[in-house]
């Protein structure tokens, strides 16, 4: 029987260590099956892409994994830093965030009238311990924790090249900068697993190239595992270690970028027929 926290078996052979493990994930909405027995694994240090046509179920998958939806069937596990497997089914989104998984959204969800720095500081909420009384009375511990939150948030803004805008209202940022601010706010939760929902949407080619470099840097400098939904195939193919392909809620292919690019079913369903088909 699965438990909410189980250590890996001592007899498990050394190899890629999973951070996110999804088994037989199914999501029904009434008579509609949006996800059909999906399996997916993201290992430590990997950048994995989840691709598919519009309506394939990619964002529904993210919503199930992060606790916004409760899956109809299947299991979702997150491995912690001690390699313990934690069952996520039935947990609230804020609990899953506190366990080490953060995400961005397809539609930007910033607090537009708050400053850029304040938006990132909000992301630190799950990592702070000051209660209402400490905040009201401004105890020394509360002041130290607040300064630590400011320092960490500013460092995150530097990592996504937004430090110069720290006191600007979030809604005044250009679209691409707002996307980077969402990433910084997600990183403020100190995740092991980061989910990015169409991070290149609305970006021009130069901005997309800079985003690729940023994602790689964040993965390497913060020991992150990353799962992204993305429609920019150039970015997907150059950035990803592995790719999963969905169609109508089911997985139709998976593998390295080279394997997926050459898969006839993927070419037909997603990338378009080849010229000599």
Tab-separated table of C-alpha atoms in Angstrom:
chain	number	residue	atom	x	y	z
A	1	UNK	CA	0.000	0.000	0.000
A	2	UNK	CA	1.267	3.505	-0.847
A	3	UNK	CA	1.816	5.905	2.021
A	4	UNK	CA	2.243	9.651	2.046
A	5	UNK	CA	5.974	9.394	2.794
A	6	UNK	CA	8.004	6.283	2.016
A	7	UNK	CA	11.791	5.970	1.685
A	8	UNK	CA	13.270	4.538	-1.464
A	9	UNK	CA	14.185	0.891	-1.096
A	10	UNK	CA	17.811	0.223	-0.218
A	11	UNK	CA	17.864	-2.314	-3.057
A	12	UNK	CA	16.849	0.246	-5.685
A	13	UNK	CA	19.632	0.416	-8.293
A	14	UNK	CA	21.482	3.705	-8.615
A	15	UNK	CA	20.213	5.685	-11.583
A	16	UNK	CA	18.088	8.739	-12.342
A	17	UNK	CA	16.271	9.795	-9.196
A	18	UNK	CA	12.694	11.014	-9.700
A	19	UNK	CA	11.398	14.265	-8.250
A	20	UNK	CA	7.902	14.117	-9.779
A	21	UNK	CA	6.247	10.776	-10.527
A	22	UNK	CA	2.759	10.517	-12.032
A	23	UNK	CA	1.039	7.152	-12.467
A	24	UNK	CA	-2.148	6.413	-14.436
A	25	UNK	CA	-3.466	9.964	-14.014
A	26	UNK	CA	-7.080	10.238	-15.153
A	27	UNK	CA	-9.402	13.250	-14.971
A	28	UNK	CA	-13.082	13.131	-15.880
A	29	UNK	CA	-15.394	16.133	-16.105
A	30	UNK	CA	-18.849	14.605	-16.231
A	31	UNK	CA	-18.881	12.441	-19.327
A	32	UNK	CA	-15.698	14.011	-20.750
A	33	UNK	CA	-12.347	12.322	-20.149
A	34	UNK	CA	-9.790	15.119	-20.158
A	35	UNK	CA	-6.827	12.953	-19.081
A	36	UNK	CA	-6.523	9.246	-19.747
A	37	UNK	CA	-4.127	7.110	-17.659
A	38	UNK	CA	-1.108	9.364	-18.052
A	39	UNK	CA	2.332	8.331	-16.767
A	40	UNK	CA	5.101	10.918	-16.458
A	41	UNK	CA	8.371	11.209	-14.551
A	42	UNK	CA	10.727	14.147	-14.069
A	43	UNK	CA	14.123	13.248	-12.623
A	44	UNK	CA	16.534	15.347	-10.606
A	45	UNK	CA	18.056	18.138	-12.679
A	46	UNK	CA	15.967	17.445	-15.774
A	47	UNK	CA	14.144	19.883	-18.002
A	48	UNK	CA	11.140	18.008	-19.397
A	49	UNK	CA	8.570	19.395	-21.849
A	50	UNK	CA	4.905	18.448	-22.129
A	51	UNK	CA	3.592	19.299	-25.593
A	52	UNK	CA	0.464	18.748	-27.630
A	53	UNK	CA	-2.196	20.586	-29.632
A	54	UNK	CA	-4.559	23.042	-27.951
A	55	UNK	CA	-7.115	21.093	-25.958
A	56	UNK	CA	-4.818	18.092	-25.453
A	57	UNK	CA	-5.134	18.397	-21.662
A	58	UNK	CA	-1.759	19.907	-20.754
A	59	UNK	CA	-3.009	22.620	-18.376
A	60	UNK	CA	-5.516	20.151	-16.894
A	61	UNK	CA	-2.515	17.945	-16.140
A	62	UNK	CA	-0.764	20.835	-14.353
A	63	UNK	CA	-3.941	21.564	-12.384
A	64	UNK	CA	-4.191	17.941	-11.232
A	65	UNK	CA	-0.543	17.754	-10.240
A	66	UNK	CA	-0.656	21.020	-8.246
A	67	UNK	CA	-3.884	20.287	-6.356
A	68	UNK	CA	-6.266	22.634	-8.176
A	69	UNK	CA	-8.144	19.560	-9.406
A	70	UNK	CA	-8.455	16.247	-7.585
A	71	UNK	CA	-7.711	13.480	-10.095
A	72	UNK	CA	-10.468	10.973	-10.780
A	73	UNK	CA	-7.920	8.163	-10.738
A	74	UNK	CA	-4.165	7.705	-10.533
A	75	UNK	CA	-1.429	8.887	-8.202
A	76	UNK	CA	0.895	11.882	-8.060
A	77	UNK	CA	4.100	11.696	-6.001
A	78	UNK	CA	6.704	14.322	-5.120
A	79	UNK	CA	10.072	13.219	-3.745
A	80	UNK	CA	11.566	15.423	-1.041
A	81	UNK	CA	15.251	16.226	-0.469
A	82	UNK	CA	15.596	13.069	1.651
A	83	UNK	CA	14.320	10.959	-1.293
A	84	UNK	CA	11.037	10.215	0.466
A	85	UNK	CA	8.033	9.782	-1.801
A	86	UNK	CA	5.081	11.970	-0.798
A	87	UNK	CA	1.602	11.328	-2.153
A	88	UNK	CA	-0.007	14.575	-3.379
A	89	UNK	CA	-3.532	13.319	-4.106
A	90	UNK	CA	-6.106	15.200	-2.051
A	91	UNK	CA	-3.710	17.882	-0.814
A	92	UNK	CA	-4.478	21.595	-1.132
A	93	UNK	CA	-2.412	23.725	-3.549
A	94	UNK	CA	-0.705	25.666	-0.736
A	95	UNK	CA	0.306	22.400	0.957
A	96	UNK	CA	1.817	21.109	-2.286
A	97	UNK	CA	3.700	24.399	-2.668
A	98	UNK	CA	5.066	24.052	0.863
A	99	UNK	CA	6.183	20.493	0.010
A	100	UNK	CA	8.421	21.839	-2.759
A	101	UNK	CA	6.505	22.287	-6.019
A	102	UNK	CA	5.769	25.682	-7.571
A	103	UNK	CA	4.214	26.778	-10.852
A	104	UNK	CA	3.516	29.685	-13.142
A	105	UNK	CA	0.273	30.106	-15.082
A	106	UNK	CA	-0.648	30.415	-18.740
A	107	UNK	CA	-2.487	33.631	-17.888
A	108	UNK	CA	-0.268	35.908	-15.797
A	109	UNK	CA	-1.509	36.169	-12.205
A	110	UNK	CA	0.474	39.013	-10.671
A	111	UNK	CA	-0.761	41.573	-8.151
A	112	UNK	CA	-0.644	44.488	-10.564
A	113	UNK	CA	-0.949	47.332	-8.042
A	114	UNK	CA	1.778	45.935	-5.794
A	115	UNK	CA	5.459	46.538	-6.435
A	116	UNK	CA	7.676	44.049	-8.198
A	117	UNK	CA	9.482	43.303	-4.921
A	118	UNK	CA	6.227	42.863	-3.007
A	119	UNK	CA	5.013	40.317	-5.573
A	120	UNK	CA	8.084	38.171	-4.923
A	121	UNK	CA	7.828	38.634	-1.150
A	122	UNK	CA	4.332	37.144	-1.255
A	123	UNK	CA	5.880	33.961	-2.610
A	124	UNK	CA	7.945	33.644	0.582
A	125	UNK	CA	4.810	33.305	2.704
A	126	UNK	CA	4.994	29.506	2.863
A	127	UNK	CA	8.581	29.710	4.160
A	128	UNK	CA	7.986	32.229	6.984
A	129	UNK	CA	6.837	31.568	10.523
A	130	UNK	CA	5.869	34.974	11.934
A	131	UNK	CA	2.276	34.951	13.151
A	132	UNK	CA	-0.209	37.798	13.336
A	133	UNK	CA	0.925	38.799	16.838
A	134	UNK	CA	4.575	38.970	15.835
A	135	UNK	CA	3.726	41.038	12.770
A	136	UNK	CA	1.586	43.476	14.769
A	137	UNK	CA	4.033	43.925	17.644
A	138	UNK	CA	7.115	43.966	15.406
A	139	UNK	CA	9.082	41.569	17.578
A	140	UNK	CA	12.840	41.256	16.881
A	141	UNK	CA	12.247	37.825	15.337
A	142	UNK	CA	9.555	39.244	13.059
A	143	UNK	CA	11.832	42.085	11.962
A	144	UNK	CA	14.688	39.681	11.201
A	145	UNK	CA	12.406	37.429	9.189
A	146	UNK	CA	11.000	40.381	7.251
A	147	UNK	CA	14.506	41.588	6.359
A	148	UNK	CA	15.473	38.079	5.291
A	149	UNK	CA	12.396	37.942	3.050
A	150	UNK	CA	13.329	41.280	1.475
A	151	UNK	CA	16.922	40.161	0.872
A	152	UNK	CA	15.927	36.808	-0.660
A	153	UNK	CA	13.271	38.456	-2.839
A	154	UNK	CA	15.713	41.064	-4.135
A	155	UNK	CA	18.269	38.353	-4.936
A	156	UNK	CA	15.597	36.521	-6.930
A	157	UNK	CA	14.826	39.688	-8.866
A	158	UNK	CA	18.516	39.947	-9.708
A	159	UNK	CA	18.487	36.334	-10.943
A	160	UNK	CA	15.700	37.110	-13.438
A	161	UNK	CA	17.176	40.516	-14.390
A	162	UNK	CA	14.449	42.623	-12.783
A	163	UNK	CA	16.244	44.139	-9.783
A	164	UNK	CA	16.220	47.630	-11.310
A	165	UNK	CA	12.403	47.544	-11.310
A	166	UNK	CA	12.030	46.472	-7.658
A	167	UNK	CA	9.875	49.486	-6.706
A	168	UNK	CA	7.826	49.614	-9.943
A	169	UNK	CA	4.186	48.552	-9.983
A	170	UNK	CA	3.927	45.102	-11.520
A	171	UNK	CA	1.316	46.170	-14.089
A	172	UNK	CA	3.764	48.716	-15.506
A	173	UNK	CA	6.263	46.050	-16.557
A	174	UNK	CA	6.448	44.931	-20.197
A	175	UNK	CA	4.765	41.601	-20.890
A	176	UNK	CA	7.997	39.622	-21.081
A	177	UNK	CA	9.201	41.084	-17.790
A	178	UNK	CA	5.916	40.133	-16.138
A	179	UNK	CA	6.547	36.541	-17.232
A	180	UNK	CA	9.960	36.637	-15.555
A	181	UNK	CA	8.448	38.156	-12.423
A	182	UNK	CA	6.050	35.214	-12.194
A	183	UNK	CA	9.029	32.867	-12.328
A	184	UNK	CA	10.758	34.817	-9.546
A	185	UNK	CA	7.649	34.632	-7.367
A	186	UNK	CA	7.445	30.864	-7.921
A	187	UNK	CA	11.123	30.517	-7.003
A	188	UNK	CA	10.488	32.433	-3.769
A	189	UNK	CA	8.726	29.328	-2.421
A	190	UNK	CA	12.089	27.510	-2.618
A	191	UNK	CA	10.855	24.654	-4.819
A	192	UNK	CA	12.602	21.467	-5.903
A	193	UNK	CA	10.118	21.057	-8.779
A	194	UNK	CA	9.134	24.016	-10.988
A	195	UNK	CA	6.236	23.885	-13.472
A	196	UNK	CA	6.185	26.517	-16.212
A	197	UNK	CA	2.965	26.955	-18.208
A	198	UNK	CA	3.816	28.475	-21.630
A	199	UNK	CA	6.639	30.728	-20.385
A	200	UNK	CA	7.519	31.852	-23.941
A	201	UNK	CA	3.963	32.915	-24.851
A	202	UNK	CA	3.954	36.402	-26.365
A	203	UNK	CA	7.743	36.658	-26.551
A	204	UNK	CA	9.739	37.593	-29.632
A	205	UNK	CA	12.632	35.363	-30.812
A	206	UNK	CA	15.287	37.290	-28.882
A	207	UNK	CA	13.230	37.169	-25.684
A	208	UNK	CA	12.661	33.439	-26.188
A	209	UNK	CA	16.406	32.835	-26.554
A	210	UNK	CA	17.028	34.806	-23.348
A	211	UNK	CA	14.325	32.768	-21.600
A	212	UNK	CA	16.050	29.519	-22.619
A	213	UNK	CA	19.292	30.753	-21.105
A	214	UNK	CA	17.478	31.841	-17.949
A	215	UNK	CA	15.729	28.484	-17.486
A	216	UNK	CA	19.003	26.590	-17.892
A	217	UNK	CA	20.751	28.926	-15.441
A	218	UNK	CA	17.999	28.546	-12.848
A	219	UNK	CA	18.067	24.751	-13.211
A	220	UNK	CA	21.819	24.612	-12.724
A	221	UNK	CA	22.191	27.255	-10.003
A	222	UNK	CA	19.215	26.166	-7.889
A	223	UNK	CA	19.260	22.380	-8.368
A	224	UNK	CA	15.801	22.505	-9.896
A	225	UNK	CA	13.834	19.965	-11.875
A	226	UNK	CA	11.602	21.685	-14.444
A	227	UNK	CA	8.482	20.611	-16.328
A	228	UNK	CA	7.207	23.025	-18.944
A	229	UNK	CA	4.261	23.325	-21.281
A	230	UNK	CA	5.294	25.168	-24.403
A	231	UNK	CA	4.139	25.668	-28.011
A	232	UNK	CA	7.427	27.142	-29.291
A	233	UNK	CA	8.919	23.999	-30.810
A	234	UNK	CA	12.317	25.567	-31.373
A	235	UNK	CA	12.611	26.278	-27.676
A	236	UNK	CA	11.248	22.852	-26.705
A	237	UNK	CA	13.685	20.976	-28.912
A	238	UNK	CA	16.779	22.919	-27.821
A	239	UNK	CA	15.947	23.187	-24.106
A	240	UNK	CA	14.429	19.839	-23.134
A	241	UNK	CA	16.205	16.700	-21.968
A	242	UNK	CA	13.041	14.681	-22.627
A	243	UNK	CA	9.614	15.369	-24.119
A	244	UNK	CA	6.145	13.925	-23.516
A	245	UNK	CA	3.550	14.381	-26.258
A	246	UNK	CA	-0.199	14.438	-25.585
A	247	UNK	CA	-3.245	14.236	-27.835
A	248	UNK	CA	-6.874	14.167	-26.639
A	249	UNK	CA	-5.820	13.582	-23.035
A	250	UNK	CA	-3.552	10.602	-23.759
A	251	UNK	CA	0.193	10.259	-24.132
A	252	UNK	CA	1.108	9.363	-27.699
A	253	UNK	CA	4.908	9.567	-27.490
A	254	UNK	CA	7.853	10.314	-25.224
A	255	UNK	CA	11.610	10.433	-25.544
A	256	UNK	CA	14.514	12.683	-26.339
A	257	UNK	CA	13.973	15.646	-28.682
A	258	UNK	CA	15.553	13.634	-31.509
A	259	UNK	CA	13.249	10.666	-30.899
A	260	UNK	CA	10.135	12.829	-30.688
A	261	UNK	CA	11.066	14.840	-33.778
A	262	UNK	CA	11.334	11.615	-35.789
A	263	UNK	CA	8.180	9.955	-34.425
A	264	UNK	CA	5.635	9.602	-37.281
A	265	UNK	CA	2.649	9.880	-34.962
A	266	UNK	CA	3.960	13.136	-33.498
A	267	UNK	CA	4.632	14.520	-36.953
A	268	UNK	CA	1.074	13.719	-37.988
A	269	UNK	CA	-0.682	14.811	-34.801
A	270	UNK	CA	1.288	17.859	-33.784
A	271	UNK	CA	4.200	18.984	-35.895
A	272	UNK	CA	2.387	18.598	-39.225
A	273	UNK	CA	2.871	16.169	-42.079
A	274	UNK	CA	6.368	16.004	-43.563
A	275	UNK	CA	6.828	17.160	-47.127
A	276	UNK	CA	7.398	13.627	-48.427
A	277	UNK	CA	4.661	11.955	-46.347
